Amino acid sequence: MLDTITGELSTLKFMVLLAATLTRPATFDTAALVLPELTTSDMPATVATKTDPVSKMYGTPAAGTTLTWTKPKPDTASWTATLSGNVQPTDAERTAMETLRAALGKYVWIEQTMNVDTTKEGGCALVTSRGKPVPADGIVTFSIGLTGYGPNFLDTSNIV
């Protein structure tokens, strides 16, 4: 049920890559770092459209007498991700956050799982922005921006 999906039980797993890839790293399950408790996340994918130009002869049809409606076709697709969350004051969580912040300008493989869902969404992305974490009562909030490289997989479990 949609009303039971909450961010505090979601996780973001990631691995910094040496180069971009379209396949899930073989060591991801054992080597990925975890950032729990995403408070906000957005991973929109978009498809650009293109239309084929229609040639017209000058003066035919007369200006303003008819409209030509385009029929858009799918063209290139892209995706981005913006993620923010809370990091508890543990060494493992702070190390994961600092590793992701240090990956600015590098490729990462990411997988996000919401609440108790077992489906992992993600793929390869370039870390394009980061926020400066400021602690409040021992909790640090982080924010990261990503631009996808290749497909945004709705389920990464079969990407090899």
mmCIF file of C-alpha atoms in Angstrom:
data_model
loop_
_atom_site.group_PDB
_atom_site.id
_atom_site.type_symbol
_atom_site.label_atom_id
_atom_site.label_comp_id
_atom_site.label_asym_id
_atom_site.label_seq_id
_atom_site.Cartn_x
_atom_site.Cartn_y
_atom_site.Cartn_z
ATOM 1 C CA MET A 1 0.000 0.000 0.000
ATOM 2 C CA LEU A 2 1.300 3.418 -0.891
ATOM 3 C CA ASP A 3 0.368 4.898 2.481
ATOM 4 C CA THR A 4 2.808 2.543 4.250
ATOM 5 C CA ILE A 5 5.876 3.526 2.200
ATOM 6 C CA THR A 6 8.047 5.818 4.265
ATOM 7 C CA GLY A 7 11.532 7.176 3.813
ATOM 8 C CA GLU A 8 12.891 6.249 7.201
ATOM 9 C CA LEU A 9 12.990 2.577 6.283
ATOM 10 C CA SER A 10 14.435 3.078 2.808
ATOM 11 C CA THR A 11 18.061 2.459 1.915
ATOM 12 C CA LEU A 12 20.494 3.675 -0.687
ATOM 13 C CA LYS A 13 23.347 1.355 -1.564
ATOM 14 C CA PHE A 14 26.190 2.593 -3.711
ATOM 15 C CA MET A 15 29.626 1.720 -4.995
ATOM 16 C CA VAL A 16 32.129 4.169 -6.456
ATOM 17 C CA LEU A 17 33.263 2.949 -9.886
ATOM 18 C CA LEU A 18 36.518 3.328 -11.779
ATOM 19 C CA ALA A 19 34.574 3.811 -15.027
ATOM 20 C CA ALA A 20 30.980 4.037 -16.182
ATOM 21 C CA THR A 21 29.203 0.736 -16.787
ATOM 22 C CA LEU A 22 25.834 -0.512 -17.967
ATOM 23 C CA THR A 23 26.050 -3.728 -15.947
ATOM 24 C CA ARG A 24 25.662 -4.270 -12.221
ATOM 25 C CA PRO A 25 29.091 -4.737 -10.599
ATOM 26 C CA ALA A 26 29.671 -8.380 -9.638
ATOM 27 C CA THR A 27 30.889 -7.371 -6.156
ATOM 28 C CA PHE A 28 28.051 -4.936 -5.471
ATOM 29 C CA ASP A 29 26.242 -7.087 -2.889
ATOM 30 C CA THR A 30 29.371 -7.486 -0.762
ATOM 31 C CA ALA A 31 31.200 -4.183 -1.396
ATOM 32 C CA ALA A 32 28.395 -1.601 -1.563
ATOM 33 C CA LEU A 33 28.143 1.024 1.157
ATOM 34 C CA VAL A 34 24.740 1.765 2.709
ATOM 35 C CA LEU A 35 23.070 5.060 3.539
ATOM 36 C CA PRO A 36 19.803 4.379 5.357
ATOM 37 C CA GLU A 37 16.971 6.726 6.153
ATOM 38 C CA LEU A 38 16.414 8.654 2.960
ATOM 39 C CA THR A 39 14.111 11.499 3.896
ATOM 40 C CA THR A 40 13.535 12.599 0.320
ATOM 41 C CA SER A 41 14.384 11.009 -2.971
ATOM 42 C CA ASP A 42 13.383 11.681 -6.510
ATOM 43 C CA MET A 43 14.582 9.649 -9.485
ATOM 44 C CA PRO A 44 12.749 11.007 -12.521
ATOM 45 C CA ALA A 45 13.363 9.575 -15.962
ATOM 46 C CA THR A 46 12.354 11.547 -19.039
ATOM 47 C CA VAL A 47 12.060 10.818 -22.740
ATOM 48 C CA ALA A 48 12.679 13.613 -25.199
ATOM 49 C CA THR A 49 10.521 13.760 -28.289
ATOM 50 C CA LYS A 50 11.341 14.567 -31.852
ATOM 51 C CA THR A 51 9.202 15.268 -34.861
ATOM 52 C CA ASP A 52 10.131 14.814 -38.457
ATOM 53 C CA PRO A 53 9.952 18.121 -40.325
ATOM 54 C CA VAL A 54 7.338 18.277 -43.035
ATOM 55 C CA SER A 55 8.422 20.076 -46.176
ATOM 56 C CA LYS A 56 5.957 22.591 -47.560
ATOM 57 C CA MET A 57 5.957 24.403 -50.837
ATOM 58 C CA TYR A 58 5.783 28.168 -50.594
ATOM 59 C CA GLY A 59 2.180 29.357 -50.790
ATOM 60 C CA THR A 60 0.588 25.904 -50.427
ATOM 61 C CA PRO A 61 -1.568 25.743 -48.410
ATOM 62 C CA ALA A 62 -2.407 29.398 -47.996
ATOM 63 C CA ALA A 63 -1.084 30.836 -44.746
ATOM 64 C CA GLY A 64 -3.500 30.346 -41.849
ATOM 65 C CA THR A 65 -5.919 28.025 -43.664
ATOM 66 C CA THR A 66 -4.832 24.747 -42.124
ATOM 67 C CA LEU A 67 -2.788 23.396 -39.254
ATOM 68 C CA THR A 68 -0.343 20.555 -39.449
ATOM 69 C CA TRP A 69 -0.157 18.622 -36.186
ATOM 70 C CA THR A 70 3.086 16.894 -35.387
ATOM 71 C CA LYS A 71 3.293 13.260 -34.364
ATOM 72 C CA PRO A 72 6.059 13.102 -31.756
ATOM 73 C CA LYS A 73 8.289 10.055 -31.568
ATOM 74 C CA PRO A 74 10.427 8.974 -28.626
ATOM 75 C CA ASP A 75 14.030 10.071 -28.905
ATOM 76 C CA THR A 76 16.711 9.987 -26.217
ATOM 77 C CA ALA A 77 15.999 9.295 -22.554
ATOM 78 C CA SER A 78 17.742 10.523 -19.426
ATOM 79 C CA TRP A 79 17.389 10.340 -15.677
ATOM 80 C CA THR A 80 18.546 12.166 -12.605
ATOM 81 C CA ALA A 81 18.340 11.543 -8.895
ATOM 82 C CA THR A 82 18.282 13.826 -5.903
ATOM 83 C CA LEU A 83 18.650 12.154 -2.556
ATOM 84 C CA SER A 84 18.766 13.438 0.981
ATOM 85 C CA GLY A 85 18.634 11.711 4.303
ATOM 86 C CA ASN A 86 19.835 11.463 7.857
ATOM 87 C CA VAL A 87 23.065 9.857 8.974
ATOM 88 C CA GLN A 88 23.236 8.615 12.533
ATOM 89 C CA PRO A 89 26.463 9.181 14.493
ATOM 90 C CA THR A 90 27.980 5.793 13.673
ATOM 91 C CA ASP A 91 31.329 5.255 11.999
ATOM 92 C CA ALA A 92 29.848 3.114 9.210
ATOM 93 C CA GLU A 93 27.168 5.632 8.238
ATOM 94 C CA ARG A 94 29.502 8.633 8.416
ATOM 95 C CA THR A 95 32.108 6.788 6.309
ATOM 96 C CA ALA A 96 29.486 5.942 3.693
ATOM 97 C CA MET A 97 28.301 9.566 3.565
ATOM 98 C CA GLU A 98 31.834 10.948 3.246
ATOM 99 C CA THR A 99 32.673 8.387 0.538
ATOM 100 C CA LEU A 100 29.650 9.446 -1.507
ATOM 101 C CA ARG A 101 30.440 13.148 -0.986
ATOM 102 C CA ALA A 102 34.037 12.542 -2.122
ATOM 103 C CA ALA A 103 32.751 10.876 -5.300
ATOM 104 C CA LEU A 104 31.756 14.231 -6.820
ATOM 105 C CA GLY A 105 32.554 13.983 -10.545
ATOM 106 C CA LYS A 106 32.882 10.189 -10.402
ATOM 107 C CA TYR A 107 30.590 7.376 -11.488
ATOM 108 C CA VAL A 108 28.731 5.286 -8.939
ATOM 109 C CA TRP A 109 26.385 2.336 -9.154
ATOM 110 C CA ILE A 110 23.348 3.075 -6.993
ATOM 111 C CA GLU A 111 20.374 1.035 -5.884
ATOM 112 C CA GLN A 112 17.496 2.405 -3.883
ATOM 113 C CA THR A 113 15.022 0.264 -1.984
ATOM 114 C CA MET A 114 11.946 1.842 -0.469
ATOM 115 C CA ASN A 115 10.647 0.713 2.925
ATOM 116 C CA VAL A 116 10.067 -3.070 2.948
ATOM 117 C CA ASP A 117 10.060 -3.357 -0.846
ATOM 118 C CA THR A 118 12.677 -5.761 -2.213
ATOM 119 C CA THR A 119 12.832 -4.214 -5.689
ATOM 120 C CA LYS A 120 16.024 -2.208 -6.210
ATOM 121 C CA GLU A 121 15.842 0.752 -8.596
ATOM 122 C CA GLY A 122 18.944 2.464 -9.945
ATOM 123 C CA GLY A 123 21.895 2.093 -12.248
ATOM 124 C CA CYS A 124 25.116 3.860 -13.110
ATOM 125 C CA ALA A 125 25.211 7.605 -12.442
ATOM 126 C CA LEU A 126 27.609 10.512 -12.237
ATOM 127 C CA VAL A 127 27.681 12.355 -8.909
ATOM 128 C CA THR A 128 26.950 15.921 -10.009
ATOM 129 C CA SER A 129 26.250 17.754 -6.751
ATOM 130 C CA ARG A 130 26.582 17.385 -3.025
ATOM 131 C CA GLY A 131 25.471 19.288 0.026
ATOM 132 C CA LYS A 132 27.508 20.211 3.063
ATOM 133 C CA PRO A 133 26.276 18.133 5.981
ATOM 134 C CA VAL A 134 25.502 20.080 9.129
ATOM 135 C CA PRO A 135 24.764 18.114 12.296
ATOM 136 C CA ALA A 136 21.668 18.818 14.359
ATOM 137 C CA ASP A 137 21.404 16.945 17.667
ATOM 138 C CA GLY A 138 23.949 14.345 16.520
ATOM 139 C CA ILE A 139 22.146 13.588 13.255
ATOM 140 C CA VAL A 140 23.735 14.740 10.002
ATOM 141 C CA THR A 141 21.627 15.447 6.932
ATOM 142 C CA PHE A 142 23.202 14.690 3.562
ATOM 143 C CA SER A 143 22.138 15.542 0.024
ATOM 144 C CA ILE A 144 23.465 14.231 -3.277
ATOM 145 C CA GLY A 145 22.568 14.922 -6.911
ATOM 146 C CA LEU A 146 23.166 12.361 -9.667
ATOM 147 C CA THR A 147 22.854 12.256 -13.443
ATOM 148 C CA GLY A 148 22.221 8.813 -14.883
ATOM 149 C CA TYR A 149 24.574 7.103 -17.315
ATOM 150 C CA GLY A 150 22.553 4.738 -19.454
ATOM 151 C CA PRO A 151 19.226 3.243 -18.353
ATOM 152 C CA ASN A 152 17.413 3.789 -15.086
ATOM 153 C CA PHE A 153 16.570 0.209 -14.142
ATOM 154 C CA LEU A 154 13.304 -0.257 -12.269
ATOM 155 C CA ASP A 155 14.702 -3.569 -11.001
ATOM 156 C CA THR A 156 18.479 -4.050 -10.992
ATOM 157 C CA SER A 157 18.408 -7.668 -9.809
ATOM 158 C CA ASN A 158 18.771 -9.087 -13.328
ATOM 159 C CA ILE A 159 21.253 -6.562 -14.741
ATOM 160 C CA VAL A 160 24.478 -8.451 -15.428
#
